[in-house]
Structures are given as structure tokens and as C-alpha cells.
């Protein structure tokens, strides 16, 4: 008996995946951390190119990263400045980007997908 190709195919096409392995997920999650937030938007740009997320999400991360780093540099332009707010903004950017990068392939989250 020949198998019917319509019965062996999934009902809905599979959504593109960002990560091919757990190692890839760890490496991509470390990108915003290792670069101290300077490449926080890179995982989202790659995800948009792979059609994992909508392009507006990647654009939002690029604009947000530029704005946060710009504000942080405007607040504390010199290295000997002791204002903690600039560091807080950068830590917040790093934590947010790393967390969201780790959640890119989560099926329960549908915002921007």
C-alpha cells in the first residue's frame, strides 16, 4: 500500500527556528552579554533575516540599542564620572537582550513572530 503524502505532512508549515542546537542557543544568548550590549540587536537582526521574527522587532531593537547607548554616553561621557545611572541602563539593556534572545524559539511567545 502506497503512503499518501498528504497524511505524512504537518497540517501547518513549521515556523522557522533560530537555534539548531542548545549550543547555538547558548552562544547567541551570550552575544549581548559578551559584547556588553554593543551587539544586543544582532540576534534579532539575524532572526529577522531567518524569518523567525518580524522585521519591525529587529528595527525596534536597533533603535532601542542606539538610544540607550546614546543616553548612557550622554549621561557619563568621561570614564571618571561616578554617575551609576549610565551603568544601570547598560546592564538593563544586556539583561533584556539576553533574555529575549533566549526566548526567540519559545512557542508560547507570539509577539513579533
Short mmCIF file of N, CA, C and O in Angstrom, two decimals:
data_model
loop_
_atom_site.label_atom_id
_atom_site.label_comp_id
_atom_site.label_asym_id
_atom_site.label_seq_id
_atom_site.Cartn_x
_atom_site.Cartn_y
_atom_site.Cartn_z
N UNK A 1 0.84 -1.17 0.00
CA UNK A 1 0.00 0.00 0.00
C UNK A 1 0.90 1.25 0.00
O UNK A 1 1.78 1.41 0.83
N UNK A 2 0.66 2.13 -0.93
CA UNK A 2 1.45 3.36 -1.05
C UNK A 2 0.96 4.36 -0.01
O UNK A 2 -0.22 4.48 0.26
N UNK A 3 1.91 5.08 0.59
CA UNK A 3 1.52 6.08 1.59
C UNK A 3 1.13 7.37 0.89
O UNK A 3 1.68 7.74 -0.14
N UNK A 4 0.17 8.01 1.44
CA UNK A 4 -0.33 9.25 0.90
C UNK A 4 0.52 10.40 1.44
O UNK A 4 0.63 10.57 2.65
N UNK A 5 1.12 11.24 0.58
CA UNK A 5 1.97 12.33 1.08
C UNK A 5 1.19 13.38 1.88
O UNK A 5 1.76 14.09 2.68
N UNK A 6 -0.12 13.46 1.67
CA UNK A 6 -0.91 14.44 2.40
C UNK A 6 -1.08 14.07 3.86
O UNK A 6 -1.28 14.91 4.71
N UNK A 7 -1.03 12.79 4.17
CA UNK A 7 -1.19 12.35 5.55
C UNK A 7 0.11 12.41 6.35
O UNK A 7 0.09 12.43 7.56
N UNK A 8 1.23 12.44 5.67
CA UNK A 8 2.50 12.47 6.38
C UNK A 8 3.04 13.89 6.59
O UNK A 8 4.02 14.08 7.28
N UNK A 9 2.41 14.87 6.01
CA UNK A 9 2.85 16.27 6.14
C UNK A 9 2.17 16.92 7.34
O UNK A 9 1.04 16.59 7.67
N UNK A 10 2.85 17.85 8.01
CA UNK A 10 2.18 18.57 9.11
C UNK A 10 1.05 19.43 8.57
O UNK A 10 1.07 19.86 7.41
N UNK A 11 0.05 19.67 9.40
CA UNK A 11 -1.10 20.46 8.97
C UNK A 11 -0.73 21.90 8.69
O UNK A 11 -1.25 22.52 7.77
N UNK A 12 0.13 22.45 9.50
CA UNK A 12 0.58 23.82 9.28
C UNK A 12 2.09 23.79 9.05
O UNK A 12 2.79 22.96 9.62
N UNK A 13 2.59 24.67 8.22
CA UNK A 13 4.03 24.66 7.99
C UNK A 13 4.77 25.03 9.28
O UNK A 13 4.31 25.85 10.06
N UNK A 14 5.91 24.42 9.49
CA UNK A 14 6.70 24.69 10.69
C UNK A 14 7.26 26.10 10.64
O UNK A 14 7.67 26.58 9.58
N UNK A 15 7.24 26.77 11.78
CA UNK A 15 7.81 28.10 11.87
C UNK A 15 9.33 27.99 11.83
O UNK A 15 9.90 27.07 12.40
N UNK A 16 10.01 28.89 11.14
CA UNK A 16 11.48 28.83 11.10
C UNK A 16 12.06 28.91 12.50
O UNK A 16 11.52 29.58 13.37
N UNK A 17 13.16 28.22 12.71
CA UNK A 17 13.82 28.17 14.00
C UNK A 17 15.05 29.06 13.99
O UNK A 17 15.73 29.19 12.98
N UNK A 18 15.35 29.67 15.13
CA UNK A 18 16.55 30.48 15.27
C UNK A 18 17.74 29.61 15.63
O UNK A 18 18.83 29.80 15.12
N UNK A 19 17.52 28.65 16.51
CA UNK A 19 18.61 27.84 17.03
C UNK A 19 18.50 26.41 16.53
O UNK A 19 17.45 25.81 16.61
N UNK A 20 19.63 25.85 16.03
CA UNK A 20 19.65 24.47 15.58
C UNK A 20 20.04 23.50 16.69
O UNK A 20 19.83 22.31 16.56
N UNK A 21 20.61 24.03 17.78
CA UNK A 21 21.04 23.19 18.89
C UNK A 21 21.06 24.01 20.17
O UNK A 21 20.93 25.23 20.15
N UNK A 22 21.25 23.32 21.27
CA UNK A 22 21.35 24.01 22.55
C UNK A 22 22.61 24.86 22.61
O UNK A 22 22.60 25.97 23.16
N UNK A 23 23.69 24.37 22.02
CA UNK A 23 24.93 25.14 21.98
C UNK A 23 24.73 26.46 21.22
O UNK A 23 25.20 27.51 21.66
N UNK A 24 24.01 26.40 20.11
CA UNK A 24 23.73 27.62 19.34
C UNK A 24 22.91 28.60 20.17
O UNK A 24 23.16 29.81 20.14
N UNK A 25 21.96 28.09 20.93
CA UNK A 25 21.14 28.96 21.78
C UNK A 25 22.01 29.63 22.84
O UNK A 25 21.87 30.84 23.09
N UNK A 26 22.92 28.89 23.45
CA UNK A 26 23.80 29.45 24.47
C UNK A 26 24.71 30.52 23.86
O UNK A 26 24.88 31.60 24.42
N UNK A 27 25.29 30.22 22.70
CA UNK A 27 26.20 31.17 22.05
C UNK A 27 25.47 32.45 21.68
O UNK A 27 25.95 33.55 21.95
N UNK A 28 24.28 32.33 21.07
CA UNK A 28 23.52 33.52 20.69
C UNK A 28 23.07 34.31 21.91
O UNK A 28 23.02 35.55 21.87
N UNK A 29 22.74 33.63 23.00
CA UNK A 29 22.33 34.32 24.22
C UNK A 29 23.50 35.07 24.85
O UNK A 29 23.32 36.11 25.48
N UNK A 30 24.71 34.57 24.66
CA UNK A 30 25.90 35.22 25.21
C UNK A 30 26.34 36.45 24.41
O UNK A 30 27.10 37.27 24.93
N UNK A 31 25.86 36.60 23.18
CA UNK A 31 26.28 37.73 22.33
C UNK A 31 26.04 39.08 23.02
O UNK A 31 26.97 39.89 23.12
N UNK A 32 24.83 39.38 23.53
CA UNK A 32 24.65 40.69 24.19
C UNK A 32 25.47 40.83 25.47
O UNK A 32 25.87 41.93 25.84
N UNK A 33 25.74 39.71 26.15
CA UNK A 33 26.49 39.76 27.41
C UNK A 33 27.97 40.01 27.14
O UNK A 33 28.57 40.90 27.74
N UNK A 34 28.55 39.23 26.24
CA UNK A 34 29.99 39.33 25.95
C UNK A 34 30.34 40.67 25.33
O UNK A 34 31.40 41.24 25.62
N UNK A 35 29.46 41.21 24.50
CA UNK A 35 29.74 42.49 23.85
C UNK A 35 29.32 43.68 24.70
O UNK A 35 29.37 44.82 24.22
N UNK A 36 28.91 43.43 25.93
CA UNK A 36 28.47 44.47 26.87
C UNK A 36 27.35 45.34 26.28
O UNK A 36 27.30 46.54 26.49
N UNK A 37 26.47 44.71 25.53
CA UNK A 37 25.31 45.40 24.99
C UNK A 37 25.54 46.07 23.65
O UNK A 37 24.59 46.53 23.03
N UNK A 38 26.78 46.13 23.18
CA UNK A 38 27.05 46.80 21.90
C UNK A 38 26.49 46.03 20.71
O UNK A 38 26.27 46.60 19.65
N UNK A 39 26.28 44.72 20.87
CA UNK A 39 25.70 43.90 19.80
C UNK A 39 24.38 43.29 20.27
O UNK A 39 24.02 42.18 19.87
N UNK A 40 23.65 44.01 21.10
CA UNK A 40 22.40 43.50 21.65
C UNK A 40 21.35 43.23 20.57
O UNK A 40 20.53 42.32 20.69
N UNK A 41 21.37 43.99 19.50
CA UNK A 41 20.37 43.85 18.45
C UNK A 41 20.74 42.80 17.41
O UNK A 41 19.89 42.38 16.63
N UNK A 42 21.98 42.35 17.39
CA UNK A 42 22.44 41.41 16.35
C UNK A 42 21.61 40.12 16.30
O UNK A 42 21.20 39.70 15.22
N UNK A 43 21.31 39.46 17.44
CA UNK A 43 20.49 38.24 17.35
C UNK A 43 19.12 38.49 16.73
O UNK A 43 18.58 37.63 16.03
N UNK A 44 18.57 39.67 16.94
CA UNK A 44 17.24 39.98 16.41
C UNK A 44 17.29 40.31 14.93
O UNK A 44 16.35 40.00 14.19
N UNK A 45 18.36 40.91 14.48
CA UNK A 45 18.54 41.15 13.05
C UNK A 45 18.71 39.81 12.32
O UNK A 45 18.09 39.58 11.28
N UNK A 46 19.49 38.92 12.90
CA UNK A 46 19.66 37.58 12.31
C UNK A 46 18.34 36.84 12.31
O UNK A 46 17.97 36.18 11.33
N UNK A 47 17.58 36.93 13.40
CA UNK A 47 16.28 36.27 13.48
C UNK A 47 15.31 36.83 12.44
O UNK A 47 14.52 36.09 11.86
N UNK A 48 15.37 38.12 12.19
CA UNK A 48 14.50 38.72 11.16
C UNK A 48 14.90 38.24 9.77
O UNK A 48 14.04 37.96 8.93
N UNK A 49 16.20 38.12 9.52
CA UNK A 49 16.67 37.61 8.22
C UNK A 49 16.23 36.16 8.03
O UNK A 49 15.86 35.76 6.93
N UNK A 50 16.24 35.38 9.10
CA UNK A 50 15.80 33.97 9.03
C UNK A 50 14.28 33.83 9.06
O UNK A 50 13.76 32.73 9.06
N UNK A 51 13.55 34.95 9.14
CA UNK A 51 12.09 34.98 9.22
C UNK A 51 11.55 34.36 10.50
O UNK A 51 10.44 33.84 10.53
N UNK A 52 12.33 34.38 11.57
CA UNK A 52 11.88 33.89 12.86
C UNK A 52 11.01 34.94 13.53
O UNK A 52 10.02 34.62 14.18
N UNK A 53 11.38 36.21 13.37
CA UNK A 53 10.59 37.32 13.91
C UNK A 53 10.32 38.32 12.79
O UNK A 53 10.96 38.29 11.75
N UNK A 54 9.37 39.20 13.04
CA UNK A 54 9.03 40.24 12.07
C UNK A 54 10.16 41.28 12.04
O UNK A 54 10.81 41.55 13.05
N UNK A 55 10.38 41.91 10.89
CA UNK A 55 11.44 42.92 10.79
C UNK A 55 11.27 44.10 11.75
O UNK A 55 12.25 44.67 12.21
N UNK A 56 10.03 44.46 12.09
CA UNK A 56 9.83 45.60 12.98
C UNK A 56 10.45 45.34 14.36
O UNK A 56 10.87 46.28 15.03
N UNK A 57 10.50 44.08 14.79
CA UNK A 57 11.10 43.78 16.08
C UNK A 57 12.61 44.03 16.05
O UNK A 57 13.17 44.60 16.99
N UNK A 58 13.25 43.62 14.97
CA UNK A 58 14.68 43.86 14.81
C UNK A 58 14.97 45.36 14.74
O UNK A 58 15.91 45.85 15.37
N UNK A 59 14.16 46.09 13.98
CA UNK A 59 14.34 47.55 13.88
C UNK A 59 14.15 48.20 15.25
O UNK A 59 14.92 49.08 15.64
N UNK A 60 13.17 47.73 16.00
CA UNK A 60 12.95 48.25 17.34
C UNK A 60 14.14 48.02 18.26
O UNK A 60 14.52 48.90 19.04
N UNK A 61 14.76 46.85 18.14
CA UNK A 61 15.94 46.58 18.96
C UNK A 61 17.13 47.44 18.54
O UNK A 61 17.88 47.92 19.39
N UNK A 62 17.30 47.65 17.25
CA UNK A 62 18.40 48.50 16.78
C UNK A 62 18.20 49.93 17.28
O UNK A 62 19.12 50.54 17.83
N UNK A 63 17.00 50.47 17.12
CA UNK A 63 16.71 51.83 17.56
C UNK A 63 16.86 51.94 19.09
O UNK A 63 17.44 52.89 19.60
N UNK A 64 16.33 50.95 19.80
CA UNK A 64 16.43 50.95 21.26
C UNK A 64 17.87 50.89 21.75
O UNK A 64 18.26 51.59 22.69
N UNK A 65 18.66 50.04 21.11
CA UNK A 65 20.07 49.92 21.49
C UNK A 65 20.82 51.24 21.26
O UNK A 65 21.56 51.70 22.13
N UNK A 66 20.60 51.84 20.10
CA UNK A 66 21.26 53.12 19.81
C UNK A 66 20.82 54.19 20.81
O UNK A 66 21.64 54.96 21.31
N UNK A 67 19.53 54.22 21.12
CA UNK A 67 19.01 55.23 22.06
C UNK A 67 19.59 55.01 23.46
O UNK A 67 20.04 55.97 24.10
N UNK A 68 19.59 53.78 23.94
CA UNK A 68 20.08 53.51 25.30
C UNK A 68 21.57 53.80 25.41
O UNK A 68 22.02 54.43 26.37
N UNK A 69 22.35 53.34 24.44
CA UNK A 69 23.79 53.60 24.49
C UNK A 69 24.06 55.09 24.33
O UNK A 69 24.94 55.64 25.00
N UNK A 70 23.31 55.76 23.47
CA UNK A 70 23.47 57.21 23.31
C UNK A 70 23.17 57.97 24.58
O UNK A 70 23.91 58.87 24.97
N UNK A 71 22.08 57.60 25.26
CA UNK A 71 21.73 58.26 26.52
C UNK A 71 22.78 57.96 27.58
O UNK A 71 23.19 58.85 28.34
N UNK A 72 23.23 56.72 27.64
CA UNK A 72 24.26 56.35 28.64
C UNK A 72 25.55 57.14 28.41
O UNK A 72 26.18 57.59 29.37
N UNK A 73 25.94 57.31 27.16
CA UNK A 73 27.15 58.06 26.87
C UNK A 73 26.96 59.56 27.12
O UNK A 73 27.88 60.26 27.52
N UNK A 74 25.74 60.07 26.91
CA UNK A 74 25.48 61.48 27.17
C UNK A 74 25.47 61.77 28.67
O UNK A 74 25.90 62.84 29.11
N UNK A 75 25.01 60.81 29.47
CA UNK A 75 24.97 60.99 30.92
C UNK A 75 26.37 60.96 31.50
O UNK A 75 26.72 61.77 32.35
N UNK A 76 27.17 59.98 31.08
CA UNK A 76 28.53 59.82 31.62
C UNK A 76 29.54 59.77 30.48
O UNK A 76 30.04 58.70 30.12
N UNK A 77 29.88 60.93 29.90
CA UNK A 77 30.79 60.92 28.76
C UNK A 77 32.25 60.62 29.12
O UNK A 77 33.01 60.15 28.29
N UNK A 78 32.63 60.85 30.37
CA UNK A 78 34.03 60.61 30.74
C UNK A 78 34.14 59.37 31.62
O UNK A 78 33.23 59.07 32.40
N UNK A 79 35.23 58.63 31.52
CA UNK A 79 35.37 57.40 32.30
C UNK A 79 35.46 57.62 33.80
O UNK A 79 35.16 56.72 34.58
N UNK A 80 35.84 58.81 34.24
CA UNK A 80 35.96 59.06 35.69
C UNK A 80 34.67 59.58 36.32
O UNK A 80 34.64 59.90 37.50
N UNK A 81 33.59 59.63 35.55
CA UNK A 81 32.30 60.05 36.08
C UNK A 81 31.75 58.94 36.99
O UNK A 81 31.83 57.77 36.67
N UNK A 82 31.17 59.31 38.10
CA UNK A 82 30.69 58.32 39.07
C UNK A 82 29.18 58.16 39.07
O UNK A 82 28.62 57.59 40.00
N UNK A 83 28.50 58.64 38.06
CA UNK A 83 27.04 58.51 37.98
C UNK A 83 26.69 57.06 37.65
O UNK A 83 27.06 56.55 36.60
N UNK A 84 25.93 56.37 38.52
CA UNK A 84 25.62 54.96 38.30
C UNK A 84 24.49 54.73 37.29
O UNK A 84 24.28 53.59 36.86
N UNK A 85 23.76 55.76 36.89
CA UNK A 85 22.59 55.56 36.03
C UNK A 85 22.98 55.04 34.65
O UNK A 85 22.27 54.21 34.08
N UNK A 86 24.09 55.49 34.10
CA UNK A 86 24.53 55.01 32.78
C UNK A 86 24.83 53.52 32.83
O UNK A 86 24.43 52.76 31.94
N UNK A 87 25.52 53.08 33.85
CA UNK A 87 25.81 51.66 34.01
C UNK A 87 24.54 50.84 34.18
O UNK A 87 24.42 49.74 33.65
N UNK A 88 23.59 51.40 34.94
CA UNK A 88 22.31 50.72 35.13
C UNK A 88 21.58 50.54 33.80
O UNK A 88 21.02 49.47 33.53
N UNK A 89 21.58 51.57 32.96
CA UNK A 89 20.93 51.47 31.64
C UNK A 89 21.57 50.37 30.80
O UNK A 89 20.88 49.59 30.14
N UNK A 90 22.90 50.31 30.80
CA UNK A 90 23.59 49.30 30.01
C UNK A 90 23.34 47.89 30.54
O UNK A 90 23.13 46.95 29.76
N UNK A 91 23.34 47.73 31.86
CA UNK A 91 23.04 46.41 32.45
C UNK A 91 21.61 46.00 32.11
O UNK A 91 21.34 44.84 31.78
N UNK A 92 20.69 46.95 32.15
CA UNK A 92 19.30 46.67 31.80
C UNK A 92 19.19 46.23 30.33
O UNK A 92 18.47 45.28 30.01
N UNK A 93 19.90 46.90 29.45
CA UNK A 93 19.92 46.52 28.03
C UNK A 93 20.49 45.12 27.86
O UNK A 93 19.91 44.30 27.13
N UNK A 94 21.58 44.81 28.53
CA UNK A 94 22.21 43.49 28.40
C UNK A 94 21.28 42.39 28.89
O UNK A 94 21.08 41.37 28.20
N UNK A 95 20.67 42.57 30.06
CA UNK A 95 19.77 41.56 30.62
C UNK A 95 18.55 41.36 29.74
O UNK A 95 18.14 40.23 29.45
N UNK A 96 17.96 42.46 29.27
CA UNK A 96 16.76 42.37 28.42
C UNK A 96 17.07 41.67 27.11
O UNK A 96 16.34 40.77 26.69
N UNK A 97 18.16 42.06 26.46
CA UNK A 97 18.50 41.46 25.17
C UNK A 97 18.86 39.99 25.31
O UNK A 97 18.44 39.16 24.49
N UNK A 98 19.60 39.62 26.35
CA UNK A 98 19.97 38.22 26.55
C UNK A 98 18.74 37.37 26.85
O UNK A 98 18.58 36.26 26.31
N UNK A 99 17.83 37.88 27.66
CA UNK A 99 16.60 37.15 27.98
C UNK A 99 15.74 36.97 26.74
O UNK A 99 15.26 35.87 26.46
N UNK A 100 15.55 38.02 25.98
CA UNK A 100 14.73 37.93 24.78
C UNK A 100 15.37 37.05 23.71
O UNK A 100 14.67 36.35 22.98
N UNK A 101 16.69 37.06 23.62
CA UNK A 101 17.38 36.19 22.68
C UNK A 101 17.14 34.73 23.04
O UNK A 101 16.88 33.90 22.17
N UNK A 102 17.21 34.41 24.31
CA UNK A 102 16.97 33.03 24.76
C UNK A 102 15.55 32.58 24.47
O UNK A 102 15.29 31.38 24.30
N UNK A 103 14.62 33.52 24.37
CA UNK A 103 13.20 33.18 24.15
C UNK A 103 12.78 33.21 22.68
O UNK A 103 11.60 33.05 22.39
N UNK A 104 13.72 33.39 21.76
CA UNK A 104 13.35 33.52 20.34
C UNK A 104 12.62 32.30 19.79
O UNK A 104 11.74 32.45 18.95
N UNK A 105 12.97 31.09 20.22
CA UNK A 105 12.30 29.89 19.71
C UNK A 105 11.20 29.38 20.61
O UNK A 105 10.67 28.30 20.39
N UNK A 106 10.81 30.14 21.62
CA UNK A 106 9.77 29.71 22.54
C UNK A 106 8.42 29.77 21.83
O UNK A 106 8.02 30.81 21.31
N UNK A 107 7.71 28.64 21.82
CA UNK A 107 6.42 28.56 21.11
C UNK A 107 5.31 29.33 21.82
O UNK A 107 4.32 29.68 21.21
N UNK A 108 5.45 29.57 23.12
CA UNK A 108 4.40 30.24 23.89
C UNK A 108 4.37 31.74 23.66
O UNK A 108 3.39 32.40 23.97
N UNK A 109 5.45 32.28 23.12
CA UNK A 109 5.53 33.73 22.88
C UNK A 109 5.25 33.98 21.41
O UNK A 109 5.91 33.45 20.53
N UNK A 110 4.27 34.84 21.15
CA UNK A 110 3.89 35.09 19.76
C UNK A 110 4.09 36.54 19.34
O UNK A 110 3.85 36.89 18.19
N UNK A 111 4.52 37.39 20.25
CA UNK A 111 4.72 38.82 19.92
C UNK A 111 5.89 38.93 18.94
O UNK A 111 6.99 38.44 19.20
N UNK A 112 5.65 39.57 17.83
CA UNK A 112 6.70 39.81 16.83
C UNK A 112 7.00 38.62 15.94
O UNK A 112 7.93 38.66 15.17
N UNK A 113 6.23 37.57 16.05
CA UNK A 113 6.51 36.36 15.26
C UNK A 113 5.51 36.18 14.15
O UNK A 113 4.49 36.72 14.10
#
